[in-house]
GROMACS .gro file of C-alpha atoms in nm:
model
  321
    1UNK     CA    1   0.000   0.000   0.000
    2UNK     CA    2   0.112   0.360  -0.045
    3UNK     CA    3   0.267   0.505   0.268
    4UNK     CA    4   0.033   0.729   0.467
    5UNK     CA    5   0.117   1.099   0.461
    6UNK     CA    6   0.108   1.215   0.824
    7UNK     CA    7  -0.080   1.522   0.937
    8UNK     CA    8   0.084   1.578   1.273
    9UNK     CA    9   0.230   1.912   1.376
   10UNK     CA   10   0.263   1.950   1.754
   11UNK     CA   11   0.334   2.273   1.943
   12UNK     CA   12   0.692   2.395   1.899
   13UNK     CA   13   0.821   2.277   2.237
   14UNK     CA   14   0.697   1.921   2.169
   15UNK     CA   15   0.874   1.893   1.836
   16UNK     CA   16   1.181   1.785   2.031
   17UNK     CA   17   1.173   1.406   2.056
   18UNK     CA   18   1.332   1.394   2.400
   19UNK     CA   19   1.089   1.646   2.545
   20UNK     CA   20   0.780   1.476   2.403
   21UNK     CA   21   0.900   1.134   2.521
   22UNK     CA   22   0.973   1.249   2.876
   23UNK     CA   23   0.654   1.455   2.905
   24UNK     CA   24   0.441   1.164   2.789
   25UNK     CA   25   0.611   0.918   3.022
   26UNK     CA   26   0.635   1.128   3.338
   27UNK     CA   27   0.394   1.424   3.320
   28UNK     CA   28   0.079   1.322   3.133
   29UNK     CA   29  -0.216   1.217   3.350
   30UNK     CA   30  -0.537   1.044   3.238
   31UNK     CA   31  -0.835   0.987   3.468
   32UNK     CA   32  -1.009   0.659   3.391
   33UNK     CA   33  -1.220   0.426   3.604
   34UNK     CA   34  -1.109   0.065   3.560
   35UNK     CA   35  -1.222  -0.270   3.697
   36UNK     CA   36  -0.964  -0.544   3.747
   37UNK     CA   37  -1.016  -0.906   3.652
   38UNK     CA   38  -0.767  -1.186   3.711
   39UNK     CA   39  -0.764  -1.477   3.469
   40UNK     CA   40  -0.578  -1.806   3.503
   41UNK     CA   41  -0.362  -1.900   3.206
   42UNK     CA   42  -0.323  -2.247   3.059
   43UNK     CA   43   0.013  -2.296   3.238
   44UNK     CA   44  -0.137  -2.209   3.577
   45UNK     CA   45   0.001  -1.855   3.591
   46UNK     CA   46  -0.225  -1.548   3.593
   47UNK     CA   47  -0.284  -1.220   3.414
   48UNK     CA   48  -0.450  -0.910   3.556
   49UNK     CA   49  -0.680  -0.733   3.310
   50UNK     CA   50  -0.802  -0.375   3.361
   51UNK     CA   51  -1.140  -0.304   3.202
   52UNK     CA   52  -1.315   0.023   3.120
   53UNK     CA   53  -1.647   0.056   2.943
   54UNK     CA   54  -1.848   0.254   2.694
   55UNK     CA   55  -2.153   0.434   2.834
   56UNK     CA   56  -2.365   0.238   2.588
   57UNK     CA   57  -2.372  -0.140   2.565
   58UNK     CA   58  -2.139  -0.267   2.294
   59UNK     CA   59  -1.994  -0.585   2.148
   60UNK     CA   60  -1.678  -0.403   2.038
   61UNK     CA   61  -1.353  -0.416   2.232
   62UNK     CA   62  -1.005  -0.271   2.201
   63UNK     CA   63  -0.724  -0.468   2.367
   64UNK     CA   64  -0.428  -0.252   2.469
   65UNK     CA   65  -0.073  -0.375   2.532
   66UNK     CA   66   0.187  -0.168   2.717
   67UNK     CA   67   0.560  -0.134   2.667
   68UNK     CA   68   0.866  -0.254   2.857
   69UNK     CA   69   0.800  -0.249   3.234
   70UNK     CA   70   0.473  -0.064   3.183
   71UNK     CA   71   0.129  -0.157   3.313
   72UNK     CA   72  -0.242  -0.104   3.251
   73UNK     CA   73  -0.258   0.236   3.420
   74UNK     CA   74   0.009   0.410   3.217
   75UNK     CA   75  -0.136   0.716   3.038
   76UNK     CA   76  -0.030   0.589   2.695
   77UNK     CA   77  -0.263   0.295   2.764
   78UNK     CA   78  -0.547   0.465   2.953
   79UNK     CA   79  -0.552   0.751   2.700
   80UNK     CA   80  -0.669   0.539   2.406
   81UNK     CA   81  -0.892   0.336   2.640
   82UNK     CA   82  -1.075   0.655   2.737
   83UNK     CA   83  -1.102   0.776   2.377
   84UNK     CA   84  -1.246   0.445   2.258
   85UNK     CA   85  -1.485   0.430   2.555
   86UNK     CA   86  -1.617   0.771   2.452
   87UNK     CA   87  -1.674   0.635   2.101
   88UNK     CA   88  -1.873   0.326   2.190
   89UNK     CA   89  -1.596   0.069   2.241
   90UNK     CA   90  -1.504  -0.114   2.561
   91UNK     CA   91  -1.135  -0.129   2.650
   92UNK     CA   92  -0.917  -0.399   2.803
   93UNK     CA   93  -0.575  -0.291   2.927
   94UNK     CA   94  -0.356  -0.600   2.967
   95UNK     CA   95  -0.090  -0.615   3.237
   96UNK     CA   96   0.186  -0.847   3.120
   97UNK     CA   97   0.298  -1.116   3.364
   98UNK     CA   98   0.453  -0.955   3.671
   99UNK     CA   99   0.355  -0.601   3.569
  100UNK     CA  100   0.031  -0.556   3.767
  101UNK     CA  101   0.195  -0.489   4.103
  102UNK     CA  102   0.224  -0.858   4.195
  103UNK     CA  103   0.487  -1.104   4.080
  104UNK     CA  104   0.367  -1.378   3.850
  105UNK     CA  105   0.404  -1.739   3.959
  106UNK     CA  106   0.656  -1.867   3.705
  107UNK     CA  107   1.027  -1.789   3.664
  108UNK     CA  108   0.956  -1.677   3.308
  109UNK     CA  109   0.738  -1.369   3.256
  110UNK     CA  110   0.693  -1.172   2.932
  111UNK     CA  111   0.905  -1.054   2.641
  112UNK     CA  112   0.882  -0.877   2.306
  113UNK     CA  113   0.791  -1.189   2.110
  114UNK     CA  114   0.560  -1.365   2.354
  115UNK     CA  115   0.222  -1.391   2.182
  116UNK     CA  116   0.059  -1.690   2.354
  117UNK     CA  117  -0.079  -1.482   2.641
  118UNK     CA  118  -0.237  -1.237   2.396
  119UNK     CA  119  -0.412  -1.527   2.224
  120UNK     CA  120  -0.550  -1.644   2.560
  121UNK     CA  121  -0.676  -1.292   2.637
  122UNK     CA  122  -0.848  -1.274   2.299
  123UNK     CA  123  -1.005  -1.615   2.358
  124UNK     CA  124  -1.131  -1.495   2.697
  125UNK     CA  125  -1.281  -1.182   2.540
  126UNK     CA  126  -1.463  -1.386   2.274
  127UNK     CA  127  -1.563  -1.706   2.454
  128UNK     CA  128  -1.637  -1.567   2.801
  129UNK     CA  129  -1.719  -1.201   2.738
  130UNK     CA  130  -1.888  -1.256   2.398
  131UNK     CA  131  -1.730  -0.966   2.209
  132UNK     CA  132  -1.794  -0.971   1.835
  133UNK     CA  133  -1.536  -0.720   1.710
  134UNK     CA  134  -1.189  -0.689   1.860
  135UNK     CA  135  -0.918  -0.436   1.779
  136UNK     CA  136  -0.558  -0.458   1.899
  137UNK     CA  137  -0.335  -0.163   1.986
  138UNK     CA  138   0.014  -0.176   2.133
  139UNK     CA  139   0.291   0.064   2.225
  140UNK     CA  140   0.661  -0.018   2.182
  141UNK     CA  141   0.716  -0.375   2.312
  142UNK     CA  142   0.340  -0.433   2.309
  143UNK     CA  143   0.328  -0.313   1.949
  144UNK     CA  144   0.591  -0.567   1.846
  145UNK     CA  145   0.387  -0.840   2.017
  146UNK     CA  146   0.075  -0.743   1.821
  147UNK     CA  147   0.242  -0.734   1.480
  148UNK     CA  148   0.420  -1.064   1.543
  149UNK     CA  149   0.091  -1.216   1.659
  150UNK     CA  150  -0.087  -1.104   1.341
  151UNK     CA  151   0.185  -1.234   1.109
  152UNK     CA  152   0.291  -1.560   1.272
  153UNK     CA  153   0.066  -1.770   1.053
  154UNK     CA  154  -0.184  -1.885   1.314
  155UNK     CA  155  -0.551  -1.891   1.223
  156UNK     CA  156  -0.679  -1.568   1.372
  157UNK     CA  157  -1.009  -1.544   1.550
  158UNK     CA  158  -1.252  -1.393   1.293
  159UNK     CA  159  -1.355  -1.138   1.555
  160UNK     CA  160  -1.006  -0.978   1.538
  161UNK     CA  161  -1.056  -0.698   1.288
  162UNK     CA  162  -0.748  -0.471   1.295
  163UNK     CA  163  -0.420  -0.389   1.467
  164UNK     CA  164  -0.245  -0.062   1.547
  165UNK     CA  165   0.121  -0.054   1.647
  166UNK     CA  166   0.288   0.262   1.777
  167UNK     CA  167   0.659   0.333   1.830
  168UNK     CA  168   0.742  -0.022   1.721
  169UNK     CA  169   1.097  -0.161   1.754
  170UNK     CA  170   1.045  -0.373   1.442
  171UNK     CA  171   1.410  -0.480   1.465
  172UNK     CA  172   1.480  -0.560   1.829
  173UNK     CA  173   1.855  -0.579   1.777
  174UNK     CA  174   1.854  -0.246   1.595
  175UNK     CA  175   1.652  -0.085   1.871
  176UNK     CA  176   1.874  -0.243   2.136
  177UNK     CA  177   2.179  -0.088   1.975
  178UNK     CA  178   2.012   0.254   1.975
  179UNK     CA  179   1.919   0.225   2.342
  180UNK     CA  180   2.283   0.155   2.429
  181UNK     CA  181   2.402   0.482   2.273
  182UNK     CA  182   2.490   0.787   2.483
  183UNK     CA  183   2.184   0.978   2.356
  184UNK     CA  184   1.958   0.728   2.531
  185UNK     CA  185   2.160   0.671   2.850
  186UNK     CA  186   1.888   0.815   3.079
  187UNK     CA  187   1.624   0.589   2.926
  188UNK     CA  188   1.854   0.286   2.919
  189UNK     CA  189   1.947   0.324   3.284
  190UNK     CA  190   1.585   0.375   3.393
  191UNK     CA  191   1.470   0.062   3.209
  192UNK     CA  192   1.760  -0.138   3.351
  193UNK     CA  193   1.694  -0.020   3.706
  194UNK     CA  194   1.330  -0.128   3.685
  195UNK     CA  195   1.416  -0.463   3.529
  196UNK     CA  196   1.682  -0.540   3.789
  197UNK     CA  197   1.445  -0.454   4.072
  198UNK     CA  198   1.196  -0.708   3.942
  199UNK     CA  199   1.467  -0.965   3.874
  200UNK     CA  200   1.582  -0.944   4.236
  201UNK     CA  201   1.229  -1.037   4.339
  202UNK     CA  202   1.240  -1.325   4.091
  203UNK     CA  203   1.561  -1.448   4.245
  204UNK     CA  204   1.397  -1.455   4.588
  205UNK     CA  205   1.116  -1.664   4.438
  206UNK     CA  206   1.353  -1.896   4.250
  207UNK     CA  207   1.693  -1.887   4.424
  208UNK     CA  208   1.819  -2.191   4.230
  209UNK     CA  209   1.743  -2.041   3.890
  210UNK     CA  210   1.981  -1.745   3.908
  211UNK     CA  211   2.301  -1.693   4.106
  212UNK     CA  212   2.416  -1.369   4.263
  213UNK     CA  213   2.725  -1.386   4.043
  214UNK     CA  214   2.507  -1.394   3.732
  215UNK     CA  215   2.299  -1.103   3.862
  216UNK     CA  216   2.612  -0.897   3.914
  217UNK     CA  217   2.714  -0.952   3.551
  218UNK     CA  218   2.420  -0.744   3.430
  219UNK     CA  219   2.539  -0.395   3.339
  220UNK     CA  220   2.333  -0.325   3.026
  221UNK     CA  221   1.994  -0.412   2.877
  222UNK     CA  222   2.161  -0.663   2.648
  223UNK     CA  223   2.324  -0.824   2.951
  224UNK     CA  224   1.980  -0.853   3.108
  225UNK     CA  225   1.847  -1.026   2.798
  226UNK     CA  226   2.146  -1.262   2.791
  227UNK     CA  227   2.122  -1.354   3.159
  228UNK     CA  228   1.745  -1.358   3.211
  229UNK     CA  229   1.516  -1.299   2.911
  230UNK     CA  230   1.681  -1.545   2.672
  231UNK     CA  231   1.747  -1.822   2.923
  232UNK     CA  232   1.411  -1.798   3.099
  233UNK     CA  233   1.217  -1.812   2.771
  234UNK     CA  234   1.407  -2.078   2.577
  235UNK     CA  235   1.644  -1.876   2.356
  236UNK     CA  236   2.016  -1.941   2.315
  237UNK     CA  237   2.115  -1.585   2.400
  238UNK     CA  238   2.003  -1.225   2.355
  239UNK     CA  239   2.081  -1.217   1.983
  240UNK     CA  240   1.879  -1.532   1.925
  241UNK     CA  241   1.592  -1.375   2.118
  242UNK     CA  242   1.610  -1.054   1.914
  243UNK     CA  243   1.626  -1.240   1.584
  244UNK     CA  244   1.334  -1.471   1.651
  245UNK     CA  245   1.109  -1.217   1.824
  246UNK     CA  246   1.139  -0.913   1.596
  247UNK     CA  247   0.812  -0.846   1.416
  248UNK     CA  248   0.986  -0.726   1.097
  249UNK     CA  249   1.005  -1.077   0.948
  250UNK     CA  250   0.633  -1.136   1.013
  251UNK     CA  251   0.499  -0.818   0.849
  252UNK     CA  252   0.463  -0.970   0.497
  253UNK     CA  253   0.218  -1.228   0.633
  254UNK     CA  254  -0.031  -0.994   0.801
  255UNK     CA  255  -0.374  -1.039   0.643
  256UNK     CA  256  -0.597  -0.793   0.829
  257UNK     CA  257  -0.570  -0.411   0.835
  258UNK     CA  258  -0.267  -0.308   1.042
  259UNK     CA  259  -0.133   0.043   1.098
  260UNK     CA  260   0.221   0.126   1.212
  261UNK     CA  261   0.292   0.478   1.343
  262UNK     CA  262   0.663   0.544   1.404
  263UNK     CA  263   0.809   0.892   1.453
  264UNK     CA  264   1.122   0.977   1.259
  265UNK     CA  265   1.265   1.149   1.568
  266UNK     CA  266   1.217   0.843   1.791
  267UNK     CA  267   1.563   0.793   1.941
  268UNK     CA  268   1.483   0.431   2.033
  269UNK     CA  269   1.439   0.318   1.672
  270UNK     CA  270   1.704   0.216   1.419
  271UNK     CA  271   1.658   0.254   1.040
  272UNK     CA  272   1.536  -0.107   1.023
  273UNK     CA  273   1.239  -0.012   1.241
  274UNK     CA  274   1.078   0.180   0.953
  275UNK     CA  275   0.946  -0.103   0.730
  276UNK     CA  276   0.885   0.090   0.408
  277UNK     CA  277   0.942  -0.205   0.175
  278UNK     CA  278   0.716  -0.432   0.378
  279UNK     CA  279   0.435  -0.176   0.378
  280UNK     CA  280   0.462  -0.119   0.003
  281UNK     CA  281   0.440  -0.493  -0.064
  282UNK     CA  282   0.151  -0.581   0.168
  283UNK     CA  283  -0.193  -0.445   0.087
  284UNK     CA  284  -0.302  -0.489   0.450
  285UNK     CA  285  -0.009  -0.304   0.609
  286UNK     CA  286  -0.006   0.076   0.647
  287UNK     CA  287   0.296   0.277   0.758
  288UNK     CA  288   0.279   0.634   0.885
  289UNK     CA  289   0.612   0.799   0.965
  290UNK     CA  290   0.559   1.128   1.144
  291UNK     CA  291   0.832   1.389   1.161
  292UNK     CA  292   0.767   1.440   1.532
  293UNK     CA  293   0.646   1.233   1.826
  294UNK     CA  294   0.957   1.086   1.987
  295UNK     CA  295   0.888   0.752   2.154
  296UNK     CA  296   0.514   0.735   2.228
  297UNK     CA  297   0.504   1.114   2.261
  298UNK     CA  298   0.246   1.215   1.999
  299UNK     CA  299   0.102   1.506   2.197
  300UNK     CA  300  -0.210   1.644   2.032
  301UNK     CA  301  -0.501   1.825   2.199
  302UNK     CA  302  -0.747   1.791   2.488
  303UNK     CA  303  -0.510   1.532   2.644
  304UNK     CA  304  -0.568   1.289   2.358
  305UNK     CA  305  -0.270   1.197   2.144
  306UNK     CA  306  -0.235   1.195   1.766
  307UNK     CA  307  -0.168   0.820   1.754
  308UNK     CA  308  -0.485   0.760   1.958
  309UNK     CA  309  -0.694   0.971   1.721
  310UNK     CA  310  -0.538   0.793   1.423
  311UNK     CA  311  -0.611   0.452   1.573
  312UNK     CA  312  -0.979   0.539   1.604
  313UNK     CA  313  -0.989   0.683   1.250
  314UNK     CA  314  -0.812   0.379   1.107
  315UNK     CA  315  -1.054   0.136   1.266
  316UNK     CA  316  -1.355   0.338   1.156
  317UNK     CA  317  -1.222   0.351   0.799
  318UNK     CA  318  -1.084  -0.001   0.755
  319UNK     CA  319  -1.332  -0.214   0.947
  320UNK     CA  320  -1.713  -0.234   0.967
  321UNK     CA  321  -1.721  -0.015   1.278
   0.00000   0.00000   0.00000
C-alpha cells in the first residue's frame, strides 16, 4: 500500500523528541475508572486485566498492550482506552505477567515476542465475554507483540478486525543498539533499574534459577536479555531472542488491516524499524512515519494523542465499525 502521509504538527516545544517522550512518560495524567479481573492461564500462571467501558452497551472491544516495564494504568494505555470508551468501544488494558503490582508465579514472565498470552486474552474476550469485534493496539514492546501475533501464521479469530502498532521496535537488535548509545543513557538506565528490581524479586522466588554472580554480571539491557530474558524463555542468547522475536520478518504475512505509526525522531528506533518495503508490498499493512512524536510522545489536543486519534480513525475507515 502507499505510505500514509502524516498530518501531525505538535506545538513547537513538543517537536523535540526527548521532550515529548519524557513529558508523555512522566507528566501526562489520564483519569479513567477501571475494573480489574484476574484470569488463570493455561500454564497455571495469571494475568490481571483492567477493564473500562463505553456508556452504551457494545460488542466491540479494544485490547491494549503496554511497553517494557509498563502496566495497565500508564497514560499511553489509559488515553486510548478513554477515547475508545467515549466512542462506543469497551477497552481492556492488559498487564503483562509480573507487571500488575504482583509477581507472577513462574520464573519466566513476558518478552517482546511472547504472543501466547495475547491469544489467551483474545479467547477470553470472545468465549467468556462474547465480544464480536476486537481491535488490537500496542505501544513499543506491546506493538511488536501485536504485529508478530498477526503475522505468525496462526488462524486468527474472525472477531479480530485490525491492529495498530505505535513506536514499534520492528528490529529488536537495531533498537537495542540505539538504546545503548549515549543519547539514550537516561532511558537505558531507567529501564535497567526497573528490570533489575523485578529480577531481584524473581531471584527470591527462584533462588536456584539465578546466582548472585550472574545477577552482578548485568550492566546493560543486552546483559539482562542474555542472563534472564533469553534463558528464561528458551532462547540461546540475547541475539537469538532478538532475531526470533522481531516483528519485521512477520509483516509480509499480516492479512488484516494493520497500521504502524513510528516517529522519525524516535531515538529508540534504528533505520530497520521503519518497514517501508514491507508496507509497500503488503496491501493490508499501512505505515505512517511522522516527523515528530519521539517515543510514544504524539502530543495532540485535549489530552488525547495523535496516535490515539489515528487509531480510532483507522478502525472506523478499515473495518465495519
